[in-house]
CSV table of C-alpha atoms in Angstrom, one decimal:
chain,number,residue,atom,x,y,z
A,1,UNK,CA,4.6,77.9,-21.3
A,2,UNK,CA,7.3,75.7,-19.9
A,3,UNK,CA,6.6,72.5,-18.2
A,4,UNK,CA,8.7,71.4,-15.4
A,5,UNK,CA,10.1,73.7,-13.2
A,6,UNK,CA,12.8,72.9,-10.6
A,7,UNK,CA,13.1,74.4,-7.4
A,8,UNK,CA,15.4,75.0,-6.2
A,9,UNK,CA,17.8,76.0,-8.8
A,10,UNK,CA,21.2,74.7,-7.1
A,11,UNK,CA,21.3,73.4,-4.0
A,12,UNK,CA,24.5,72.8,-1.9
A,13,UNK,CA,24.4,70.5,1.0
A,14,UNK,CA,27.1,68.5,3.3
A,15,UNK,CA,27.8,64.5,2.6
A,16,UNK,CA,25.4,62.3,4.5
A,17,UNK,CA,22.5,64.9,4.6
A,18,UNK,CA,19.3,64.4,2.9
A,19,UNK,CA,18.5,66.6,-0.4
A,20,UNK,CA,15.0,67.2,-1.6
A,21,UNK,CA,14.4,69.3,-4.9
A,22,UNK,CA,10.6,70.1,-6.5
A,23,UNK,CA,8.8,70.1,-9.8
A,24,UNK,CA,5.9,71.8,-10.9
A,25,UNK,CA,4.2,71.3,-13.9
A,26,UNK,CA,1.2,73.0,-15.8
A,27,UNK,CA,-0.6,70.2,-17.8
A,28,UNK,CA,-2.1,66.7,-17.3
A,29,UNK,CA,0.6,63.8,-17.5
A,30,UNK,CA,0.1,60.5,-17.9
A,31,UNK,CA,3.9,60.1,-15.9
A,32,UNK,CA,6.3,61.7,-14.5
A,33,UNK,CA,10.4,60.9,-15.0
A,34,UNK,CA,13.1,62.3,-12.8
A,35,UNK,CA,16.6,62.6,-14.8
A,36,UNK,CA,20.1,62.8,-13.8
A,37,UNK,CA,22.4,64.6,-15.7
A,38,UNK,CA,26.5,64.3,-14.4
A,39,UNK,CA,28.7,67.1,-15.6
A,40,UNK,CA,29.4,66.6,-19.7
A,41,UNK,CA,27.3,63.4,-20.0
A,42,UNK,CA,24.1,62.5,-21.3
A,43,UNK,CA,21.1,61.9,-18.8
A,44,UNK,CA,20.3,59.2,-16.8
A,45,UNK,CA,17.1,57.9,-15.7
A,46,UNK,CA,16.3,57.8,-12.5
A,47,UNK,CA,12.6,56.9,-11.7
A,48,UNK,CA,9.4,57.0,-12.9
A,49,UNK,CA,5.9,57.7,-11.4
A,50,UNK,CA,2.4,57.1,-12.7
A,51,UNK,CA,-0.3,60.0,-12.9
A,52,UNK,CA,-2.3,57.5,-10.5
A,53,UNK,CA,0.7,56.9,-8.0
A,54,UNK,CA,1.5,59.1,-5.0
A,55,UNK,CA,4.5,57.7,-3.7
A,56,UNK,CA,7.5,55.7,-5.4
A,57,UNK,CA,10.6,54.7,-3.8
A,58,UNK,CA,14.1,53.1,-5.7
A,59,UNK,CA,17.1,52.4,-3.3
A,60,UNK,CA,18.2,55.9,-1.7
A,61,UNK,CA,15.4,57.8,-3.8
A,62,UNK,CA,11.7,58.7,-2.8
A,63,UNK,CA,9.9,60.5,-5.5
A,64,UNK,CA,6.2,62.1,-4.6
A,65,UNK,CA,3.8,63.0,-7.2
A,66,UNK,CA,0.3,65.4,-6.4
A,67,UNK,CA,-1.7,65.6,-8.9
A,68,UNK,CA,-4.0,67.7,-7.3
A,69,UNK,CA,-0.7,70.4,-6.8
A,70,UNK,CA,0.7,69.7,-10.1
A,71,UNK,CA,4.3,69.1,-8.4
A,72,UNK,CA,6.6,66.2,-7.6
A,73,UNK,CA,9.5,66.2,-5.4
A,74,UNK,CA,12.6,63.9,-5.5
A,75,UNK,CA,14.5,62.7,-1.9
A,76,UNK,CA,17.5,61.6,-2.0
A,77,UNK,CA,18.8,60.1,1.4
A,78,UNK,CA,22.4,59.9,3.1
A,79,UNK,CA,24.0,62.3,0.0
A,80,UNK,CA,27.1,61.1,-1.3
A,81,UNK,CA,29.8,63.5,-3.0
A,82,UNK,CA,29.1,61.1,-6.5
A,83,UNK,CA,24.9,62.3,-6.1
A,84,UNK,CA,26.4,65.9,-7.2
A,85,UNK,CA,24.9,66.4,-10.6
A,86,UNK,CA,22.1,68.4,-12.4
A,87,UNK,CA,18.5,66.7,-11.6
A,88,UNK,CA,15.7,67.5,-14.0
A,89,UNK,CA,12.0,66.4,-13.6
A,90,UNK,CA,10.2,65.5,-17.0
A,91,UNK,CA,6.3,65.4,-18.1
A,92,UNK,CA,4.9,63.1,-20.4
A,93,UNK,CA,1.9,64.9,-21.1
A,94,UNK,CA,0.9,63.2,-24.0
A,95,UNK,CA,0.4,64.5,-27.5
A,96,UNK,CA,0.3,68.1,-27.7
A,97,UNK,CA,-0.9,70.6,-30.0
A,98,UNK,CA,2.2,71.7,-32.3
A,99,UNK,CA,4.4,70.1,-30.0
A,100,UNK,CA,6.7,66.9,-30.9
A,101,UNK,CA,6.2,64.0,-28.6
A,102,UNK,CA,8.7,63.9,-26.6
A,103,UNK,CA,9.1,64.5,-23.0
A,104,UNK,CA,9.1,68.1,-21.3
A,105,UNK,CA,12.3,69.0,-19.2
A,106,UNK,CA,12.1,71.6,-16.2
A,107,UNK,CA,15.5,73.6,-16.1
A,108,UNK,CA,16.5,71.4,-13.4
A,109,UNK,CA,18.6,71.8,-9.9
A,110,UNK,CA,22.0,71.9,-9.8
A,111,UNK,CA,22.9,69.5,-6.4
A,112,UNK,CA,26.3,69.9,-5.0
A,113,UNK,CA,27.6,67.5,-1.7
A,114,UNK,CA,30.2,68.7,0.0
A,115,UNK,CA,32.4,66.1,1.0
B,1,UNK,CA,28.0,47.7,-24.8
B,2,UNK,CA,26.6,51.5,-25.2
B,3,UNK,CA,22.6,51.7,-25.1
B,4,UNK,CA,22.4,54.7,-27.4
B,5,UNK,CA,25.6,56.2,-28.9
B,6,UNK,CA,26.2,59.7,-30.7
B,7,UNK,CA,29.1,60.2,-33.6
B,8,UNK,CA,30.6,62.8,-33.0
B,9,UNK,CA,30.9,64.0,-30.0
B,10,UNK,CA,32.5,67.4,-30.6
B,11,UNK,CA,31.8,69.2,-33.5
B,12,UNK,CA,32.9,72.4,-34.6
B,13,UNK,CA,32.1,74.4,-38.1
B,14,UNK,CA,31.9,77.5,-40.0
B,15,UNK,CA,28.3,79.4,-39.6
B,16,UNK,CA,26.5,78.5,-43.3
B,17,UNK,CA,28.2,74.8,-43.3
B,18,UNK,CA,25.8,72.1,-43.5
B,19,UNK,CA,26.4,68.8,-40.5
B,20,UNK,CA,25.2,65.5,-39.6
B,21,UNK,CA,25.0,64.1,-36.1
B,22,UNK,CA,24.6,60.3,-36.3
B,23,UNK,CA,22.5,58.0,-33.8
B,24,UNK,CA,22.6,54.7,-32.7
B,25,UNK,CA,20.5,52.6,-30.7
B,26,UNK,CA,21.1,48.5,-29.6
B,27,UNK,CA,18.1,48.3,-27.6
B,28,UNK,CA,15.4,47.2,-29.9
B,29,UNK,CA,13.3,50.5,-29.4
B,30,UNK,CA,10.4,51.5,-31.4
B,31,UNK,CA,10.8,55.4,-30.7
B,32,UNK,CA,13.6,57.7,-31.0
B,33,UNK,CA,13.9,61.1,-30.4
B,34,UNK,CA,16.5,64.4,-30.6
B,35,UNK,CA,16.5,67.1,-27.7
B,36,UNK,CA,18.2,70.0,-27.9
B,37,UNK,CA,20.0,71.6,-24.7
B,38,UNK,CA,21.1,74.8,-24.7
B,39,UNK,CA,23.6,77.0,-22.5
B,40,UNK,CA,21.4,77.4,-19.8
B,41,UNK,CA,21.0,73.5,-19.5
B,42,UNK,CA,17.6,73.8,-20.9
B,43,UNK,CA,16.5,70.9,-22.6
B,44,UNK,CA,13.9,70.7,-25.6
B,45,UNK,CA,12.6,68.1,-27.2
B,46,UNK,CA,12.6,68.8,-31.1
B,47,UNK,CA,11.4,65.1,-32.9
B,48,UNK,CA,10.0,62.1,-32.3
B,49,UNK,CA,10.3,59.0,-34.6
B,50,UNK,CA,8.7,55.6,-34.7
B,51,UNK,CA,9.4,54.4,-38.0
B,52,UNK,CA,5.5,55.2,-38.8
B,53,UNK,CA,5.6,59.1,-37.7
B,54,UNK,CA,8.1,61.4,-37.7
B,55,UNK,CA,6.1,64.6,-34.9
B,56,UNK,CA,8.3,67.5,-35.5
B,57,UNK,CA,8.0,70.8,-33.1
B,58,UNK,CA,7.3,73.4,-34.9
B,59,UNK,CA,9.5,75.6,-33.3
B,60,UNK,CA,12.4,73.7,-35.1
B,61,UNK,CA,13.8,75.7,-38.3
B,62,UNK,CA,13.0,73.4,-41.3
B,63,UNK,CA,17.0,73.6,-41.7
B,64,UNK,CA,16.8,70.6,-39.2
B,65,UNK,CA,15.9,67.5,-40.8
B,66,UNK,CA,15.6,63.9,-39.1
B,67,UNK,CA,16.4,60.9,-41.5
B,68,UNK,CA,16.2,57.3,-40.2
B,69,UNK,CA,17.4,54.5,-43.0
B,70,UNK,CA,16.3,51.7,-40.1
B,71,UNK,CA,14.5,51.3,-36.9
B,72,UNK,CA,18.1,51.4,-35.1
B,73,UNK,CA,19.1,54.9,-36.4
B,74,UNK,CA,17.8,58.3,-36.3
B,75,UNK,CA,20.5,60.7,-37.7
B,76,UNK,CA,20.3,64.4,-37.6
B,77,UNK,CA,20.8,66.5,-40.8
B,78,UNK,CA,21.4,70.5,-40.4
B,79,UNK,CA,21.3,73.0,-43.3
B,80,UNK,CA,23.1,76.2,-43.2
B,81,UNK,CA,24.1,76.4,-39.8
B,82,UNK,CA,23.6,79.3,-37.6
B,83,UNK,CA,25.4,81.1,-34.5
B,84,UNK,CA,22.6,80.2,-32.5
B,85,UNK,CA,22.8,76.4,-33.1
B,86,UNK,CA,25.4,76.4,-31.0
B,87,UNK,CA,24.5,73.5,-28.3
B,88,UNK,CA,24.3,69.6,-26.8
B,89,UNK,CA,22.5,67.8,-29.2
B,90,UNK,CA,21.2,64.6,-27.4
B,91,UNK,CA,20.0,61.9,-28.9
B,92,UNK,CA,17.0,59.2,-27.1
B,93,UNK,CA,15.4,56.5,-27.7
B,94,UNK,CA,12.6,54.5,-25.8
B,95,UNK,CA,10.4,51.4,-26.3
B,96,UNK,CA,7.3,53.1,-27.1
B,97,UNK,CA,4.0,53.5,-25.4
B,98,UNK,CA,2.9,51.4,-23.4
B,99,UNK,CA,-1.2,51.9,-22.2
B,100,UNK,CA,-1.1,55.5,-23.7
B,101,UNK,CA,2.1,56.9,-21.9
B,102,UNK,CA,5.6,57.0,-23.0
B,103,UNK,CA,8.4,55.4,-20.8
B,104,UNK,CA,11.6,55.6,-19.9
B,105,UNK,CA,14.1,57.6,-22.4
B,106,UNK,CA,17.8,56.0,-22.3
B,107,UNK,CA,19.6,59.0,-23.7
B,108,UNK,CA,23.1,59.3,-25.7
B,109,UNK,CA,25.8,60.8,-24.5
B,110,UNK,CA,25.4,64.2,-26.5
B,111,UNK,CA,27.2,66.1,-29.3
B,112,UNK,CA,28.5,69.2,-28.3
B,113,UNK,CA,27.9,71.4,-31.4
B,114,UNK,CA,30.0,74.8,-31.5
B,115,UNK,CA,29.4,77.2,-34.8
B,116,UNK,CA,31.8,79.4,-35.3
């Protein structure tokens, strides 16, 4: 089953406004990575948070992670028309069974500013 | 300056032609990987390498084959390709694992694959 789910799927919101997209996820991880992914490019990372953190913060970003949920959400603050880009959450949930180890991606949310 | 480059960037072929994508990484990493994403923006992860072990997901046709000739590289080999290949072929690469968990990926900028 797939790790990683975004919620929601796009999101469209005005400049300056504060955007907030979720992840859950089915396993145990050991961390969890928020992405950023601009139109034809390859993905940026944006943050990571431990399995024993609950709160993380990087310039305009606040990530929460809850364990005890399964889910992780990623705040952005004061939106600016350059934010707009695909966001994806990834697991690390270790070695799995048949699986190769990399990271597991959610779909990810489509975040549009309006300028 | 580029992290982690991709050669090429666009590539489009005949359906039964066999390709390369080629991968690069200046960073000193132990671990490289290739996802695939497909049209929906889904991205999968379909190896892992460390110059020790290569972890292949076995949902990956054995058409795909990995081939590293030094810690820096990790090209991509594919056999007999198929309509449904069609994709963004990124390549990653990361330090490791550090106390059991794997780090941040610093990712390529993708190969847009179209089979024709």
């Amino acid at each position: 089953s797939q790790q990683g789910e975004e919620d929601p799927q796009a999101l469209s919101i005005q400049e300056g406004e504060n955007a907030t997209m979720n992840c859950s996820y089915k396993t145990s991880i050991n961390n969890l990575q928020w992405y950023r992914q601009n139109s034809g490019r390859g993905l940026v990372h944006l943050i990571l948070i431990r399995s024993n953190e609950r709160e993380k913060h990087s310039g305009r970003l606040r990530v929460t992670l809850d364990t005890s949920k399964k889910s992780s959400s990623l705040l952005i603050t004061a939106s600016r028309a350059a934010d707009t880009a695909s966001y994806f959450c990834a697991t690390d949930d270790g070695y799995s069974g048949g699986g190769a180890d990399g990271l597991t991606f959610g779909k990810g949310t489509h975040l549009i500013i309006q300028p | 300056d580029t992290a982690v480059s991709q050669t090429p960037k666009y590539l489009v072929t005949q359906m039964g032609n066999d390709k390369s994508i080629k991968c690069e990484q200046n960073l000193g990493h132990d671990t490289m990987y290739w996802y695939k994403q497909d049209s929906k923006k889904f991205l999968k992860i379909m190896f892992s390498y460390n110059n020790k072990e290569l972890i292949i997901n076995e949902t990956v046709p054995n058409r795909f084959s990995p081939k590293s000739p030094d810690k820096a590289h990790l090209n991509l080999h594919i056999n007999s390709l198929e309509l449904g290949d069609s994709a963004v072929y990124f390549c990653a690469s990361s330090q490791g694992r550090l106390a059991g968990s794997k780090e941040t990926q610093y990712f390529g900028p993708g190969t847009r694959l179209l089979v024709l």
